[in-house]
XYZ file of C-alpha atoms in Angstrom:
454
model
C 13.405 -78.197 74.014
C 14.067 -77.709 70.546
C 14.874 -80.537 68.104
C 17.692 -79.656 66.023
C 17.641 -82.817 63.944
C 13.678 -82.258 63.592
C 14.341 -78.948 61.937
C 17.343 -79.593 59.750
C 15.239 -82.550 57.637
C 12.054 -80.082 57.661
C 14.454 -77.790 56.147
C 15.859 -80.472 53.491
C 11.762 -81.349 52.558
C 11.404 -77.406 52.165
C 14.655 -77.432 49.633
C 13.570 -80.389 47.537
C 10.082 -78.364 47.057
C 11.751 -75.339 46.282
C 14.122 -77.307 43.819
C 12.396 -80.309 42.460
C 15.107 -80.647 40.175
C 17.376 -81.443 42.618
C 16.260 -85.161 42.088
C 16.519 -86.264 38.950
C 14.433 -89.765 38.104
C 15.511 -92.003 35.001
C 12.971 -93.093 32.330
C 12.736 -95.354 29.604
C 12.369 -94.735 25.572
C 9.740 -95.190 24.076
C 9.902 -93.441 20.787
C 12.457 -92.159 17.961
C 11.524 -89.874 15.470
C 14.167 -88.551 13.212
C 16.556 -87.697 15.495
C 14.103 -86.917 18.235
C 13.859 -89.193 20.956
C 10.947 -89.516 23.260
C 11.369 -90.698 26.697
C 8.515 -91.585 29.898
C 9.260 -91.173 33.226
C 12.339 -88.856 32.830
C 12.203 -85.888 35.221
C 15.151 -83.396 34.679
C 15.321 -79.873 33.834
C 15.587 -78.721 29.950
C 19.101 -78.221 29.437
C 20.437 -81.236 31.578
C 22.249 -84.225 29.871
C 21.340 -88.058 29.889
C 22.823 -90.948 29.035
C 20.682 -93.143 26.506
C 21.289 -96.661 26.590
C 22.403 -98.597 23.335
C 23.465 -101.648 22.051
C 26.862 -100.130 21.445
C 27.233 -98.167 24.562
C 25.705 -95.165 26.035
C 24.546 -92.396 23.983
C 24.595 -88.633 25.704
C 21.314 -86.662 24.605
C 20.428 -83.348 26.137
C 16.454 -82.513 27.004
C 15.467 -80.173 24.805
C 12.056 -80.220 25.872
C 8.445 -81.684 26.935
C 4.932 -82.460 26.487
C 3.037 -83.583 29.790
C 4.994 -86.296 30.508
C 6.891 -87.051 27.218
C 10.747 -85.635 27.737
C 12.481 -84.550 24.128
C 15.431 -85.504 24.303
C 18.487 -84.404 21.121
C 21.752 -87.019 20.486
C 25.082 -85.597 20.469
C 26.064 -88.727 17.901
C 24.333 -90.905 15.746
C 21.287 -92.445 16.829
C 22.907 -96.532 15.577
C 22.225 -98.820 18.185
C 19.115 -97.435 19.859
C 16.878 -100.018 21.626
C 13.029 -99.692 22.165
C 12.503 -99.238 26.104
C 15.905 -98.090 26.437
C 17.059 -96.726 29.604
C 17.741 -92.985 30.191
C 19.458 -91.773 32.863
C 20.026 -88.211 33.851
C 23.201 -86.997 34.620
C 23.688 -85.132 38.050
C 26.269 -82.118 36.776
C 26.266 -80.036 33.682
C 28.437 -80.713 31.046
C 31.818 -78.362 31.486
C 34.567 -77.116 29.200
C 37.962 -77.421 29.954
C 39.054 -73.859 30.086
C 42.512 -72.806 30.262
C 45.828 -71.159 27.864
C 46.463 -74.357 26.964
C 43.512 -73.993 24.633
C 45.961 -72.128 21.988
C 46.617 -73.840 19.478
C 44.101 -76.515 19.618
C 41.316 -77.791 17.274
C 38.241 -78.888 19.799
C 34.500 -79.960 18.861
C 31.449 -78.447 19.831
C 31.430 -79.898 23.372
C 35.358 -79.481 23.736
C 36.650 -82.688 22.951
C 40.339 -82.537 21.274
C 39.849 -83.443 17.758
C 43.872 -82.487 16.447
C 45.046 -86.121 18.540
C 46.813 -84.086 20.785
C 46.035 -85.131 23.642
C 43.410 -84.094 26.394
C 43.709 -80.713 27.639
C 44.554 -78.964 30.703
C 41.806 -77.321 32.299
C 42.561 -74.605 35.034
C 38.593 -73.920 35.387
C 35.636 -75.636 34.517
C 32.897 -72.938 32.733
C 29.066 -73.746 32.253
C 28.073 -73.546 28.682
C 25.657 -70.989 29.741
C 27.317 -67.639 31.560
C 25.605 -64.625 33.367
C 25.039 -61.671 30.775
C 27.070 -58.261 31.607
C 25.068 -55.593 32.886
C 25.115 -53.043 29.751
C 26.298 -50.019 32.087
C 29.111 -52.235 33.443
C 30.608 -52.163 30.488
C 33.434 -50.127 28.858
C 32.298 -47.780 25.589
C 33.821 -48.831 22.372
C 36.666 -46.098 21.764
C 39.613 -47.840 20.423
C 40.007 -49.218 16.587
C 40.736 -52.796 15.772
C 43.693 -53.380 13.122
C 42.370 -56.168 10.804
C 45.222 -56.279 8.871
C 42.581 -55.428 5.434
C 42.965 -51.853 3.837
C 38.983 -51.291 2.491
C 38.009 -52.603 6.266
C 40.969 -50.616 7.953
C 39.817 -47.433 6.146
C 36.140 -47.275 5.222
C 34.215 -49.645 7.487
C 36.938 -49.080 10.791
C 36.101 -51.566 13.365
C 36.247 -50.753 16.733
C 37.385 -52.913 20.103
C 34.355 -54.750 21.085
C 32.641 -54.514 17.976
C 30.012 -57.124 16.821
C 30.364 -56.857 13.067
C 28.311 -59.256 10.445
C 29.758 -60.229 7.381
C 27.257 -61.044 5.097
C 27.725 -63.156 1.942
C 26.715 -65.595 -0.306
C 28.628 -69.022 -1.451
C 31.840 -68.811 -3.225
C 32.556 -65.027 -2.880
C 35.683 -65.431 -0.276
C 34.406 -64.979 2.692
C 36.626 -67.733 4.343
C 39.825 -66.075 2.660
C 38.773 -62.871 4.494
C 38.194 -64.360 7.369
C 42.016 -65.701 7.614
C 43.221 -62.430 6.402
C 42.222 -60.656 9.566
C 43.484 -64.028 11.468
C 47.159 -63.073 10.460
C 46.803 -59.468 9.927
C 44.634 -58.333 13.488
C 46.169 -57.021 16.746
C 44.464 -58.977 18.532
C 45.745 -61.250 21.651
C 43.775 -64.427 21.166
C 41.549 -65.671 17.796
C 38.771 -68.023 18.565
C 37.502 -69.448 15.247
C 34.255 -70.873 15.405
C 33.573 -73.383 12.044
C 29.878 -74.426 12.212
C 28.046 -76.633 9.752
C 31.023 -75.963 6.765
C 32.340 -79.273 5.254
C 35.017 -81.222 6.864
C 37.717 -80.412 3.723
C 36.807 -76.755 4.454
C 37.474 -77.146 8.354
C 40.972 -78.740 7.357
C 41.853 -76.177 4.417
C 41.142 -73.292 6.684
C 43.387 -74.492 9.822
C 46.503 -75.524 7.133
C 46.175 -73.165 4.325
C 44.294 -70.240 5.524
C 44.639 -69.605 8.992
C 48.388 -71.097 8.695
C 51.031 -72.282 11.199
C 51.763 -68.555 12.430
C 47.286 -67.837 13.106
C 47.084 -70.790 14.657
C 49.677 -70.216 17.495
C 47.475 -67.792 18.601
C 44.139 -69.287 17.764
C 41.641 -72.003 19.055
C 39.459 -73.783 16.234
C 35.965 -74.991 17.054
C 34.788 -77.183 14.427
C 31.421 -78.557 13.838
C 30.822 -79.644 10.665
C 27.773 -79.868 8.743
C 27.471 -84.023 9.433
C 27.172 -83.194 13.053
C 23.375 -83.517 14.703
C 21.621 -79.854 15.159
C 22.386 -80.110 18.684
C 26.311 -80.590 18.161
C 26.207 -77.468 15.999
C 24.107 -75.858 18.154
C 26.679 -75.658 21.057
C 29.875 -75.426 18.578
C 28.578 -71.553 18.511
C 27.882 -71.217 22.410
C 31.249 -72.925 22.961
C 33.300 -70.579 20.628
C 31.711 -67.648 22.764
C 32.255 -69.191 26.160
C 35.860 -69.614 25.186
C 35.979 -66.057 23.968
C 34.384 -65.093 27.337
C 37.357 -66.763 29.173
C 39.931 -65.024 27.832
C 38.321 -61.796 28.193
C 37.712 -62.469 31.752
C 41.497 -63.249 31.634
C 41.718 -59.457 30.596
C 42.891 -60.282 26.964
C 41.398 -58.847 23.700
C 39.956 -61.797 21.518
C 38.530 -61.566 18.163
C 36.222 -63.885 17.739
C 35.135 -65.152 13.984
C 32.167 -67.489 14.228
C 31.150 -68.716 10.480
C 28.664 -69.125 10.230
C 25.852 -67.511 11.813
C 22.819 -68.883 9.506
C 24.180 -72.443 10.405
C 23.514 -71.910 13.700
C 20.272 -70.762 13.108
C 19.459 -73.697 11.547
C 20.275 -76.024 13.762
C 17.919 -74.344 16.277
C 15.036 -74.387 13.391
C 15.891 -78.358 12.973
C 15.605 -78.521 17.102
C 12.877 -76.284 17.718
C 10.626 -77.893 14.758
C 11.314 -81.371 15.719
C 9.853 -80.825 19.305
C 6.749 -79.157 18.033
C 7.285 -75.697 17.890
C 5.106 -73.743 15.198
C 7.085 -72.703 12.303
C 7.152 -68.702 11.125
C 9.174 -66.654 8.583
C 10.269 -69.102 6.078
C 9.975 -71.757 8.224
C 12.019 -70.366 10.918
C 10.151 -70.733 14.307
C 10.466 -67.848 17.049
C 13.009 -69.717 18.970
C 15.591 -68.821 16.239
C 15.036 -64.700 16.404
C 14.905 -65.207 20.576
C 18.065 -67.005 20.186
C 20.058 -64.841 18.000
C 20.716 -61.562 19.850
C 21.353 -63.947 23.434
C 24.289 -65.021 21.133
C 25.042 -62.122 19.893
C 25.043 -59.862 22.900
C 27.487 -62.164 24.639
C 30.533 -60.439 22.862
C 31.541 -56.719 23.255
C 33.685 -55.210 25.722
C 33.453 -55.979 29.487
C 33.829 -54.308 32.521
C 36.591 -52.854 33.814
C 39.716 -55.178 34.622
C 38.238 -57.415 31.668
C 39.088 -57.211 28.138
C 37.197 -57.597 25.163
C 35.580 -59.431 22.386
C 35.402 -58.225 19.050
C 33.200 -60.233 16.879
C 32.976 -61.093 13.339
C 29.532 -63.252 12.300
C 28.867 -64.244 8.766
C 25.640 -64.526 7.539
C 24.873 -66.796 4.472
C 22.431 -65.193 2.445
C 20.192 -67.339 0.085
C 20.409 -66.444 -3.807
C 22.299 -63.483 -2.333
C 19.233 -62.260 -0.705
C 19.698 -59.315 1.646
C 16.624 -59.690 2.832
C 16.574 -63.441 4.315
C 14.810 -63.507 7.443
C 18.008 -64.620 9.094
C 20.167 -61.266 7.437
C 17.721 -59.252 8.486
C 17.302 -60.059 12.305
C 21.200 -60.284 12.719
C 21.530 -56.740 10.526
C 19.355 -55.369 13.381
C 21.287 -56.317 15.769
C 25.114 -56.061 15.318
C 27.000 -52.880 15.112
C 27.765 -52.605 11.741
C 27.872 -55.005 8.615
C 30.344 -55.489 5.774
C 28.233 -57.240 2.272
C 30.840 -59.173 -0.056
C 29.703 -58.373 -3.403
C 29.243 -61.603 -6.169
C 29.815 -59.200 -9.132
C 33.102 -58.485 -7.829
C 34.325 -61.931 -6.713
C 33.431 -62.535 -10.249
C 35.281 -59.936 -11.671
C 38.710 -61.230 -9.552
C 38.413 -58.117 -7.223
C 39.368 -59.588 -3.851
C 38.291 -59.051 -1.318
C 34.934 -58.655 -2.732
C 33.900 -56.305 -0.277
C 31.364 -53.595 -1.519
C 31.893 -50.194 0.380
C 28.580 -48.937 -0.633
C 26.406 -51.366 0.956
C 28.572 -51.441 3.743
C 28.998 -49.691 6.842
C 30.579 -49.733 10.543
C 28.232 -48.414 12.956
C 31.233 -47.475 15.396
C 33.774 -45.764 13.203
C 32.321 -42.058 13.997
C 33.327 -43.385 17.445
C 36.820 -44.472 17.168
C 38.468 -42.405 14.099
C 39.472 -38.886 13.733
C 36.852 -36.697 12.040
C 40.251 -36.203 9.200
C 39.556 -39.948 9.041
C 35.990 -39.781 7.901
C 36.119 -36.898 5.963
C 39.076 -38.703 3.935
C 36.625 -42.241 3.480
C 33.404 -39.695 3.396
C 34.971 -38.438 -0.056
C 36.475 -41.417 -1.393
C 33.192 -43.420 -1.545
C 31.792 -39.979 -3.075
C 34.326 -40.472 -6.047
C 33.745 -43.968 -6.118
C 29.876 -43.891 -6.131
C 29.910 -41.093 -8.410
C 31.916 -43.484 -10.867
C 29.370 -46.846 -10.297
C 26.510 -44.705 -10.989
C 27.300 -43.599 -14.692
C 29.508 -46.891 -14.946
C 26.561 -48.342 -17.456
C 26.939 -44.685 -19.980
C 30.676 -44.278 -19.681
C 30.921 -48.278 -20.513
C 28.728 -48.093 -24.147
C 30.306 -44.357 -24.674
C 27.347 -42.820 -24.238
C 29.153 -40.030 -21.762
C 31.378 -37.225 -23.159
C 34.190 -36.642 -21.375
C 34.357 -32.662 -20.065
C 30.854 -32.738 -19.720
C 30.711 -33.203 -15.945
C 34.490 -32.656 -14.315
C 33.303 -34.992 -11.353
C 33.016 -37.785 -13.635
C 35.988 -37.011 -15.337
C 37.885 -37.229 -11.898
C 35.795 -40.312 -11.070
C 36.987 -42.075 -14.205
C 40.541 -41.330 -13.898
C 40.889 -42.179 -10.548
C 38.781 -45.517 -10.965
C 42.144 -47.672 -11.286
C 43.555 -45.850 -8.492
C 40.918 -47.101 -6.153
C 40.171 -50.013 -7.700
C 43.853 -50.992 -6.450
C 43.312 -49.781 -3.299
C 40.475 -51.437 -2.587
C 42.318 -55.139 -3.205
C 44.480 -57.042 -1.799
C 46.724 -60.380 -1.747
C 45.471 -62.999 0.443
C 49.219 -63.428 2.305
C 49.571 -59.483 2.616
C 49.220 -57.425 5.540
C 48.634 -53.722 5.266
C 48.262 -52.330 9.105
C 45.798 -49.733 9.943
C 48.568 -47.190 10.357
C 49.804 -47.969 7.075
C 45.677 -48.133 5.265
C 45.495 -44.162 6.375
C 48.439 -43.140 5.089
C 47.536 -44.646 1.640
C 44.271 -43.596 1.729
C 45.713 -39.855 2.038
C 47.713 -40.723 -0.611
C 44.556 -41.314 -2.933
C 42.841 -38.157 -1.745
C 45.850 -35.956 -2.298
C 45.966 -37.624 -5.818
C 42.362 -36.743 -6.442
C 43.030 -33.306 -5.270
C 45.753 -32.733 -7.534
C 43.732 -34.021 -10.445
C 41.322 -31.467 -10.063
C 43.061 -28.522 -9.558
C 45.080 -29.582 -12.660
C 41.864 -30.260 -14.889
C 40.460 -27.149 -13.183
C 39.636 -24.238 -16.081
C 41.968 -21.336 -16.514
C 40.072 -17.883 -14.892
């Protein structure tokens, strides 16, 4: 006769083997270095959470790795109060966000605690920080353009529904400011607006005076600011995504601004190097470059009865370095990038955005080929007029010498107005093409007019 019993808890030893970290065992600490702590006896997967005794309460640290049987272990808070041989206890579920519409509106941490005192928040599901990537043939082809509300995006660096775009820029050049002008101006149906390792008066600035009372309605603000521990800004980044991915599972079109993307590739290097791992480029271990693109590749469009995500990532770079290690692993792997130019922010040409060293890798994809052709010669005038900008500025040029220059030079105010723009003012896409025409037709008229007589 068989022995039911007998082979149900031969199939419960068989499960435990199979998952060993099904039982998790607590340790003790035994060492802190930095804000490392090293714990014995701990035996829980990388990625679970623990609670760290102290003597002001328990402190949650997430493993973050191990050496034979030394467990890393990474504070959410401040390591005061830590006690030598202090207990740590795993947790037995993940940490969850509390995912719902009633996120609109709110200002949340990296983990999803309130921070705006407005009370907890409702949560219709409960979402992993870590989601299942799309299959890239389940999802929908980028065909639609994205109104941002800014006339030199809107007409020479279109961005398309789903796009991942990288906006890459040193300190002090406006990047913020741009980043609230598509806030108000975009078409979007949800903003998440991910602040990571900026300084606290720039997280408060940007919800009151940038983003404004109308952005914000429509927005959720995930702050983690650059006195958080790596690990807090760390998950800021993951959270802002996994909120984006919500709503698009919800079938709504979210923009998604995280700022900025260097910060969260520093956190990782502060993680990564504090556990052991090797440094490479400029310090940054390999962690960081594996790392980026699983970020990255979370946004785009999803399959069909989802919406999208269209992304905008800034990148700091150094000295206003192009080629930072960092710039050039997330230029490889976004769709397109738009470079805020110093010399102009300098100049009071806002926003600084420089059209030549810019491009959208999508726009072929969701303009009309009237539309390119239309950008396709502006930037012709408009490069024409930067490259003999150093003779025509000493007088060294004669005018009627070159008629291309001529028409370069006396259009130069002309699209040196259309290029800027008020921080308040919204100039829909609609509304970017028809001006742009405007130009061209201008620049048409001024050559047949300076044309010579037959």
């Amino acid at each position: 006769m068989v022995d039911i019993n007998r082979i149900t808890e031969r199939l419960k030893d068989c499960e435990k083997l199979i998952h060993p970290h099904s039982v998790s065992v607590a340790g003790r600490l035994v060492r802190v270095v930095g804000l490392t702590l090293e714990a014995v006896g701990v035996k829980a997967p990388v990625g679970s959470q623990c609670l760290v005794e102290t003597s002001q309460g328990d402190l949650i640290a997430e493993i973050v790795g191990f050496s034979q049987d030394i467990t890393f272990l990474m504070p959410e808070q401040s390591l005061q109060g830590v006690l030598p041989g202090a207990r740590v206890v795993p947790l037995s579920t993940k940490a969850r966000l509390p995912l719902s519409m009633d996120l609109l509106g709110r200002v949340i941490d990296g983990v999803g605690k309130p921070l705006d005192g407005k009370g907890p928040i409702k949560a219709s599901d409960n979402y992993q920080y870590n989601s299942k990537p799309i299959n890239p043939l389940s999802r929908r082809a980028i065909t639609e353009p994205l109104d941002v509300g800014v006339r030199s995006i809107n007409s020479f660096l279109t961005v398309g529904v789903g796009q991942r775009m990288g906006l890459f820029a040193g300190s002090g050049v406006g990047k913020s400011v741009l980043l609230g002008m598509m806030t108000r101006g975009t078409t979007a149906d949800v903003i998440v607006v991910g602040l990571i390792g900026e300084r606290g008066r720039e997280v408060k600035e940007f919800i009151e005076e940038i983003l404004g009372e109308e952005g914000r309605a429509r927005s959720v603000v995930i702050a983690a600011p650059a006195d958080n521990s790596p690990l807090m800004r760390l998950k800021g980044c993951e959270t802002a995504v996994q909120i984006s991915e919500y709503f698009r599972d919800q079938g709504l079109n979210v923009l998604l601004l995280i700022d900025s993307l260097t910060r969260y590739a520093q956190a990782q290097r502060e993680i990564a190097l504090a556990v052991g791992e090797p440094p490479a480029t400029k310090g940054y271990p390999p962690s960081v470059f594996s790392k980026l693109p699983q970020l990255v590749e979370r946004a785009g469009n999803g399959g069909d009865g989802q919406g999208s995500i269209s992304a905008f990532f800034t990148v700091l770079t150094e000295g206003d370095d192009l080629q930072d290690p960092i710039a050039d692993a997330a230029r490889a792997i976004l769709d397109g990038h738009i470079v805020l130019s110093r010399k102009l922010a300098d100049a009071g040409h806002y926003p600084a955005v420089d059209i030549e060293g810019s491009i959208s890798r999508v726009m072929p994809m969701v303009t009309s080929e009237e539309h390119q052709q239309l950008a396709r010669q502006l930037r012709q005038v408009y490069a024409l007029y930067q490259e003999n900008k150093d003779l025509i500025s000493i007088g060294a040029y004669s005018r009627g010498t070159d008629p291309r220059i001529d028409q370069a030079i006396d259009l130069q105010p002309v699209i040196q107005f259309f290029l800027q723009q008020k921080m308040l003012e919204i100039i829909p896409y609609d509304q970017s093409l028809t001006q742009l025409q405007e130009v061209l037709a201008a620049a048409q008229a001024h050559a047949q007019q300076n044309q010579p007589a037959q």
